[in-house]
One Martini backbone bead per residue (centre of mass of N, CA, C, O) as a GRO file, in nm:
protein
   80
    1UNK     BB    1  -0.707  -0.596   0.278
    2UNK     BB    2  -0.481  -0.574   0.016
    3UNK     BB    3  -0.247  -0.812  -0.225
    4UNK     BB    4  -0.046  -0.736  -0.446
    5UNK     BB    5   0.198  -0.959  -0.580
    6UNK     BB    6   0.114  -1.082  -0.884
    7UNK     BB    7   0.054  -0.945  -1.158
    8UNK     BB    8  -0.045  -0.965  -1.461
    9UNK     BB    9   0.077  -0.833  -1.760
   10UNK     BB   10  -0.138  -0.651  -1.851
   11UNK     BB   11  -0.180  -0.547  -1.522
   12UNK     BB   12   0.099  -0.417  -1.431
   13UNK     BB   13   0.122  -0.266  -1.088
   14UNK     BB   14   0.268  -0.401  -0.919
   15UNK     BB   15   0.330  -0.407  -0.603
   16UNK     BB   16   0.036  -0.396  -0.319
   17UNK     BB   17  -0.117  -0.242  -0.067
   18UNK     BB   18  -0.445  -0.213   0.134
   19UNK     BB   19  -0.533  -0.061   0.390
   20UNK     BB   20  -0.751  -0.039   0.685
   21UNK     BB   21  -0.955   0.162   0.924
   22UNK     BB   22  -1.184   0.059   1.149
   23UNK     BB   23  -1.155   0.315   1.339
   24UNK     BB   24  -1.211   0.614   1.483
   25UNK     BB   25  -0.884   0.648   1.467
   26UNK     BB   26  -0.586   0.695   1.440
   27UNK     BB   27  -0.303   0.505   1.276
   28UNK     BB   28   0.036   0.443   1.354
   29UNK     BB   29   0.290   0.397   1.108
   30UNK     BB   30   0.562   0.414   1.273
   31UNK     BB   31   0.820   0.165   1.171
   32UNK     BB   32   0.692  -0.007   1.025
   33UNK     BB   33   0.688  -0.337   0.843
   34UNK     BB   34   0.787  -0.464   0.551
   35UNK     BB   35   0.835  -0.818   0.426
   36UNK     BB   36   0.934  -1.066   0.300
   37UNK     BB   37   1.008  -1.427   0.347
   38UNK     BB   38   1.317  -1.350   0.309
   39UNK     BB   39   1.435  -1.042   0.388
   40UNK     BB   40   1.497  -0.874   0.119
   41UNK     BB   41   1.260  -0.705   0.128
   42UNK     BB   42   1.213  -0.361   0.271
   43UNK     BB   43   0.949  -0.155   0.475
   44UNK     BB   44   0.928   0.150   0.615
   45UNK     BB   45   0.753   0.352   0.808
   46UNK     BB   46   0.750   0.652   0.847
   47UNK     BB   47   0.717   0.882   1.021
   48UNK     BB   48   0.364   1.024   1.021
   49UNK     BB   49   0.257   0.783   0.955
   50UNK     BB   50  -0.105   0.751   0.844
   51UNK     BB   51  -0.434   0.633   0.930
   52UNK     BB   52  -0.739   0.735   0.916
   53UNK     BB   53  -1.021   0.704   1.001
   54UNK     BB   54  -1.195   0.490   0.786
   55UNK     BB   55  -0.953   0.466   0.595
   56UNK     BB   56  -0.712   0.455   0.344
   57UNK     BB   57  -0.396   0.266   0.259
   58UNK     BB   58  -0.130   0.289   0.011
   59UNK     BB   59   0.106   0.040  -0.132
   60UNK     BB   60   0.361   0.127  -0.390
   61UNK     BB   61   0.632   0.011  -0.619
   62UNK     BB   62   0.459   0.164  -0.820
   63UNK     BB   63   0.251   0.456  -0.901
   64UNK     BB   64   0.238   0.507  -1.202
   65UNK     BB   65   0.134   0.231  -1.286
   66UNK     BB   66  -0.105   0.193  -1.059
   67UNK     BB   67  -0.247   0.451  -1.204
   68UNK     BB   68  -0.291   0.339  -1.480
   69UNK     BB   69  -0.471   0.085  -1.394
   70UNK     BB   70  -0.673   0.279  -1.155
   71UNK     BB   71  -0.795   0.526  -1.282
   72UNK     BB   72  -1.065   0.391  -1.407
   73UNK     BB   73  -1.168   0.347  -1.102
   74UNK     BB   74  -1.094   0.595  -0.908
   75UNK     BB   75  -0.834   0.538  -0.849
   76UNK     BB   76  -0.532   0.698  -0.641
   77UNK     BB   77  -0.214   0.775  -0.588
   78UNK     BB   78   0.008   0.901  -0.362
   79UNK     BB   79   0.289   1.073  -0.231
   80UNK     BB   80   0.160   1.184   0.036
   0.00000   0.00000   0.00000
């Protein structure tokens, strides 16, 4: 849905991915990965994460930054 991969200074959120699940049904991201144009940096997504219908997941470098910047517009996530 949006990446974030190179914030400005003044908003520094570090990388961050935001997918969107427009079907009825959850999508199970087990095992999913993620990875850089060189394979050097790489995230696999756990056991058990789905994204549930219509919903949003976000995936971020620094959740504490992510939050700094994005709480002020209703956005927030955690670690869960």
């Amino acid at each position: 849905n949006e990446i974030m991969h190179k914030s400005p200074d003044n908003v520094d959120s570090k990388d961050w991915i935001e997918f969107y699940n427009d079907e009825d049904v959850d999508i199970d991201l087990s095992n999913w990965q993620i990875y850089d144009d060189k394979e050097t940096e790489e995230f696999i997504f756990p056991l058990e994460v789905k994204i549930k219908a219509k919903d949003y997941l976000v995936v971020t470098r620094n959740t504490k930054d992510f939050n700094k910047i994005y709480d002020s517009l209703g956005i927030k996530v955690s670690n869960n």
